PDB file of C-alpha atoms in Angstrom:
ATOM      1  CA  MET A 171      24.213  52.529   1.219  1.00 58.00           C
ATOM      2  CA  GLY A 172      27.813  51.450   0.368  1.00 61.00           C
ATOM      3  CA  ASN A 173      28.894  48.312  -1.362  1.00 54.00           C
ATOM      4  CA  ALA A 174      30.277  46.779   1.889  1.00 50.00           C
ATOM      5  CA  LYS A 175      26.882  47.192   3.656  1.00 50.00           C
ATOM      6  CA  LEU A 176      25.108  45.886   0.586  1.00 44.00           C
ATOM      7  CA  ALA A 177      27.258  42.852   0.530  1.00 40.00           C
ATOM      8  CA  VAL A 178      26.717  42.135   4.281  1.00 36.00           C
ATOM      9  CA  LEU A 179      22.988  42.563   3.926  1.00 39.00           C
ATOM     10  CA  GLY A 180      22.933  40.218   0.948  1.00 38.00           C
ATOM     11  CA  ALA A 181      24.992  37.678   2.692  1.00 39.00           C
ATOM     12  CA  MET A 182      22.532  37.907   5.709  1.00 39.00           C
ATOM     13  CA  LEU A 183      19.507  37.329   3.417  1.00 37.00           C
ATOM     14  CA  VAL A 184      21.180  34.399   1.786  1.00 38.00           C
ATOM     15  CA  TRP A 185      22.033  32.989   5.289  1.00 36.00           C
ATOM     16  CA  MET A 186      18.370  33.461   6.395  1.00 39.00           C
ATOM     17  CA  PHE A 187      16.918  31.843   3.311  1.00 39.00           C
ATOM     18  CA  SER A 188      19.166  28.791   3.522  1.00 38.00           C
ATOM     19  CA  MET A 189      18.336  28.387   7.332  1.00 38.00           C
ATOM     20  CA  ALA A 190      14.568  28.620   6.595  1.00 39.00           C
ATOM     21  CA  CYS A 191      15.037  25.923   3.846  1.00 38.00           C
ATOM     22  CA  THR A 192      17.078  23.859   6.035  1.00 33.00           C
ATOM     23  CA  THR A 193      14.802  24.043   9.019  1.00 34.00           C
ATOM     24  CA  SER A 194      11.825  23.336   6.990  1.00 35.00           C
ATOM     25  CA  TRP A 195      13.564  20.257   5.336  1.00 35.00           C
ATOM     26  CA  ALA A 196      14.803  19.047   8.708  1.00 38.00           C
ATOM     27  CA  GLN A 197      11.266  18.967  10.068  1.00 48.00           C
ATOM     28  CA  SER A 198       9.847  16.834   7.228  1.00 57.00           C
ATOM     29  CA  PRO A 199       8.998  13.197   8.217  1.00 64.00           C
ATOM     30  CA  LYS A 200      11.505  10.534   6.964  1.00 75.00           C
ATOM     31  CA  ALA A 201      10.656   7.321   5.185  1.00 73.00           C
ATOM     32  CA  GLY A 202      10.119   4.620   7.864  1.00 80.00           C
ATOM     33  CA  GLU A 203       9.818   6.965  10.743  1.00 84.00           C
ATOM     34  CA  CYS A 204       7.756   5.843  13.636  1.00 90.00           C
ATOM     35  CA  PRO A 205       5.409   7.428  14.485  1.00 84.00           C
ATOM     36  CA  GLN A 206       4.765   9.531  11.352  1.00 85.00           C
ATOM     37  CA  PRO A 207       2.684  12.655  11.401  1.00 84.00           C
ATOM     38  CA  ARG A 208      -0.780  12.352   9.795  1.00 80.00           C
ATOM     39  CA  PHE A 209      -1.818  14.245   6.850  1.00 80.00           C
ATOM     40  CA  THR A 210      -5.096  12.640   5.816  1.00 89.00           C
ATOM     41  CA  GLY A 211      -8.296  14.133   7.112  1.00 92.00           C
ATOM     42  CA  LYS A 212     -11.047  12.087   8.630  1.00 95.00           C
ATOM     43  CA  ALA A 213     -13.181  10.123   6.315  1.00 96.00           C
ATOM     44  CA  PRO A 214     -16.810  10.894   5.832  1.00 97.00           C
ATOM     45  CA  ASP A 215     -18.898   9.083   8.528  1.00 97.00           C
ATOM     46  CA  GLU A 216     -20.429   6.808   5.954  1.00 96.00           C
ATOM     47  CA  TYR A 217     -16.947   5.266   5.525  1.00 97.00           C
ATOM     48  CA  TYR A 218     -15.360   6.233   8.999  1.00 97.00           C
ATOM     49  CA  LEU A 219     -17.960   4.037  10.888  1.00 96.00           C
ATOM     50  CA  ARG A 220     -17.725   1.010   8.610  1.00 97.00           C
ATOM     51  CA  LYS A 221     -16.344  -2.195   9.932  1.00 96.00           C
ATOM     52  CA  SER A 222     -14.678  -4.838   7.957  1.00 96.00           C
ATOM     53  CA  PRO A 223     -17.335  -7.448   6.756  1.00 97.00           C
ATOM     54  CA  LEU A 224     -14.577 -10.152   6.593  1.00 97.00           C
ATOM     55  CA  ASP A 225     -15.031 -12.831   9.090  1.00 94.00           C
ATOM     56  CA  SER A 226     -11.508 -14.334   8.403  1.00 94.00           C
ATOM     57  CA  PRO A 227      -9.481 -12.275   6.109  1.00 95.00           C
ATOM     58  CA  ASP A 228      -7.014 -14.222   3.914  1.00 95.00           C
ATOM     59  CA  GLU A 229      -3.569 -12.881   4.804  1.00 94.00           C
ATOM     60  CA  ARG A 230      -2.111 -14.564   1.643  1.00 95.00           C
ATOM     61  CA  LEU A 231      -4.395 -12.666  -0.588  1.00 96.00           C
ATOM     62  CA  GLY A 232      -3.798  -9.379   1.317  1.00 96.00           C
ATOM     63  CA  ALA A 233       0.032  -9.850   0.877  1.00 96.00           C
ATOM     64  CA  GLN A 234      -0.414 -10.639  -2.862  1.00 95.00           C
ATOM     65  CA  LEU A 235      -2.630  -7.474  -3.314  1.00 96.00           C
ATOM     66  CA  PHE A 236      -0.097  -5.450  -1.195  1.00 97.00           C
ATOM     67  CA  GLY A 237       2.988  -6.875  -3.199  1.00 95.00           C
ATOM     68  CA  GLY A 238       1.560  -6.942  -6.573  1.00 91.00           C
ATOM     69  CA  SER A 239       4.006  -8.387  -9.313  1.00 75.00           C
ATOM     70  CA  GLY A 240       6.657  -5.913  -8.406  1.00 58.00           C
ATOM     71  CA  ASN A 241       6.255  -3.748 -11.688  1.00 62.00           C
ATOM     72  CA  ASP A 242       2.601  -2.841 -11.512  1.00 70.00           C
ATOM     73  CA  GLY A 243       2.325   0.100  -9.150  1.00 74.00           C
ATOM     74  CA  SER A 244       1.618  -2.108  -6.137  1.00 92.00           C
ATOM     75  CA  CYS A 245       1.434  -0.843  -2.681  1.00 95.00           C
ATOM     76  CA  ALA A 246       4.893  -2.245  -1.975  1.00 95.00           C
ATOM     77  CA  MET A 247       6.445   0.067  -4.640  1.00 95.00           C
ATOM     78  CA  CYS A 248       5.987   2.942  -2.234  1.00 95.00           C
ATOM     79  CA  HIS A 249       5.423   1.425   1.174  1.00 96.00           C
ATOM     80  CA  GLY A 250       8.067  -1.425   0.804  1.00 95.00           C
ATOM     81  CA  ARG A 251       7.677  -5.100   0.844  1.00 94.00           C
ATOM     82  CA  LYS A 252       7.802  -5.158   4.610  1.00 95.00           C
ATOM     83  CA  GLY A 253       5.371  -2.177   4.670  1.00 96.00           C
ATOM     84  CA  ASP A 254       7.892  -0.120   6.468  1.00 96.00           C
ATOM     85  CA  GLY A 255       7.608   2.869   4.125  1.00 95.00           C
ATOM     86  CA  LYS A 256      10.904   2.310   2.321  1.00 95.00           C
ATOM     87  CA  GLY A 257       9.861   1.019  -0.989  1.00 95.00           C
ATOM     88  CA  PRO A 258      11.840   1.845  -4.232  1.00 94.00           C
ATOM     89  CA  LEU A 259       9.716   4.857  -5.019  1.00 94.00           C
ATOM     90  CA  SER A 260       9.503   6.205  -1.244  1.00 94.00           C
ATOM     91  CA  LYS A 261      12.177   8.847  -1.769  1.00 94.00           C
ATOM     92  CA  LEU A 262      10.242  10.591  -4.447  1.00 95.00           C
ATOM     93  CA  TYR A 263       7.484  11.653  -2.109  1.00 93.00           C
ATOM     94  CA  ASP A 264       7.032  14.423   0.592  1.00 91.00           C
ATOM     95  CA  PRO A 265       5.459  13.292   2.869  1.00 92.00           C
ATOM     96  CA  PRO A 266       6.919   9.859   2.529  1.00 93.00           C
ATOM     97  CA  PRO A 267       4.791   6.892   2.256  1.00 95.00           C
ATOM     98  CA  ARG A 268       3.177   5.500   5.603  1.00 94.00           C
ATOM     99  CA  ASN A 269       5.313   3.172   7.665  1.00 95.00           C
ATOM    100  CA  PHE A 270       2.774   0.306   8.340  1.00 95.00           C
ATOM    101  CA  ALA A 271       5.422  -1.672  10.176  1.00 95.00           C
ATOM    102  CA  CYS A 272       4.939   0.885  12.967  1.00 94.00           C
ATOM    103  CA  ALA A 273       2.044  -0.160  15.215  1.00 93.00           C
ATOM    104  CA  MET A 274       1.157   3.520  15.983  1.00 90.00           C
ATOM    105  CA  THR A 275       0.381   4.037  12.123  1.00 87.00           C
ATOM    106  CA  VAL A 276      -2.639   1.646  12.253  1.00 89.00           C
ATOM    107  CA  ASN A 277      -3.393   1.112  15.866  1.00 90.00           C
ATOM    108  CA  GLY A 278      -6.457   3.221  16.738  1.00 90.00           C
ATOM    109  CA  VAL A 279      -7.278   4.101  13.132  1.00 95.00           C
ATOM    110  CA  PRO A 280     -10.699   2.643  12.338  1.00 96.00           C
ATOM    111  CA  ASP A 281     -11.213   0.091   9.509  1.00 96.00           C
ATOM    112  CA  GLY A 282     -13.346   2.659   7.679  1.00 98.00           C
ATOM    113  CA  GLN A 283     -10.775   5.254   7.707  1.00 97.00           C
ATOM    114  CA  LEU A 284      -8.094   2.898   6.103  1.00 97.00           C
ATOM    115  CA  PHE A 285     -10.794   1.639   3.660  1.00 98.00           C
ATOM    116  CA  TRP A 286     -11.521   5.275   2.611  1.00 97.00           C
ATOM    117  CA  ILE A 287      -7.939   6.141   2.031  1.00 97.00           C
ATOM    118  CA  ILE A 288      -7.083   3.071   0.164  1.00 97.00           C
ATOM    119  CA  ARG A 289     -10.346   3.514  -2.067  1.00 97.00           C
ATOM    120  CA  PHE A 290     -10.065   7.419  -2.629  1.00 97.00           C
ATOM    121  CA  GLY A 291      -6.484   8.291  -1.780  1.00 96.00           C
ATOM    122  CA  SER A 292      -5.026  10.845   0.509  1.00 94.00           C
ATOM    123  CA  PRO A 293      -5.306  14.562  -0.663  1.00 89.00           C
ATOM    124  CA  GLY A 294      -2.123  16.509  -0.183  1.00 87.00           C
ATOM    125  CA  THR A 295       0.085  13.343  -0.318  1.00 90.00           C
ATOM    126  CA  ALA A 296       1.257  10.950  -3.024  1.00 92.00           C
ATOM    127  CA  MET A 297      -1.322   8.314  -2.099  1.00 95.00           C
ATOM    128  CA  PRO A 298      -3.604   7.753  -5.155  1.00 95.00           C
ATOM    129  CA  PRO A 299      -7.032   6.504  -5.192  1.00 96.00           C
ATOM    130  CA  HIS A 300      -7.377   2.723  -5.985  1.00 95.00           C
ATOM    131  CA  SER A 301     -10.615   2.245  -7.751  1.00 94.00           C
ATOM    132  CA  GLN A 302      -9.255  -0.819  -9.531  1.00 92.00           C
ATOM    133  CA  PHE A 303      -9.799  -2.932  -6.301  1.00 95.00           C
ATOM    134  CA  SER A 304     -13.105  -4.498  -5.319  1.00 96.00           C
ATOM    135  CA  ASP A 305     -14.444  -3.594  -1.958  1.00 97.00           C
ATOM    136  CA  THR A 306     -13.492  -7.102  -0.795  1.00 97.00           C
ATOM    137  CA  ASP A 307      -9.900  -6.498  -1.939  1.00 97.00           C
ATOM    138  CA  VAL A 308      -9.721  -3.240  -0.116  1.00 97.00           C
ATOM    139  CA  TRP A 309     -10.867  -5.014   3.098  1.00 98.00           C
ATOM    140  CA  GLN A 310      -8.261  -7.594   2.477  1.00 97.00           C
ATOM    141  CA  LEU A 311      -5.660  -4.844   2.340  1.00 97.00           C
ATOM    142  CA  VAL A 312      -6.985  -3.287   5.464  1.00 97.00           C
ATOM    143  CA  ALA A 313      -6.612  -6.518   7.251  1.00 97.00           C
ATOM    144  CA  TYR A 314      -3.110  -7.205   5.888  1.00 97.00           C
ATOM    145  CA  LEU A 315      -1.963  -3.633   6.991  1.00 96.00           C
ATOM    146  CA  ARG A 316      -2.843  -4.648  10.591  1.00 95.00           C
ATOM    147  CA  THR A 317      -0.706  -7.624  10.294  1.00 95.00           C
ATOM    148  CA  LEU A 318       2.394  -5.694   9.200  1.00 95.00           C
ATOM    149  CA  ALA A 319       2.163  -3.681  12.389  1.00 88.00           C
ATOM    150  CA  LYS A 320       2.572  -6.766  14.716  1.00 74.00           C
TER     151      LYS A 320
END
């Protein structure tokens, strides 16, 4: 094979590789997208079927837990103060943090599924487990996430 043919073949391979990378990147969800594709599997039934035991959640407490002090790895660091998925760390993750300001993110998702994700994290995403919260705190967060989508 001549040098010219090798150069053309090399250029074609570089072009095909760059197109594959560009296409893959373009299909990734963006922070704040509504609706976002889901990546977390279904929680085990023992969690999935749970209902919140809180008769009247404390929205102020939920907001405090979600917002944290601003420097402590709070939910808002990734999900944003408004829950829109555009927190200061959001650009570091693929897939990006969930946009809870989008009603389609939480509507139709059972309380137990949200509880399980907060408690145990979401494999294949940057969502870590949050064992530092009490069960009551996690239920407060579930209730607060639903207020962000209104």
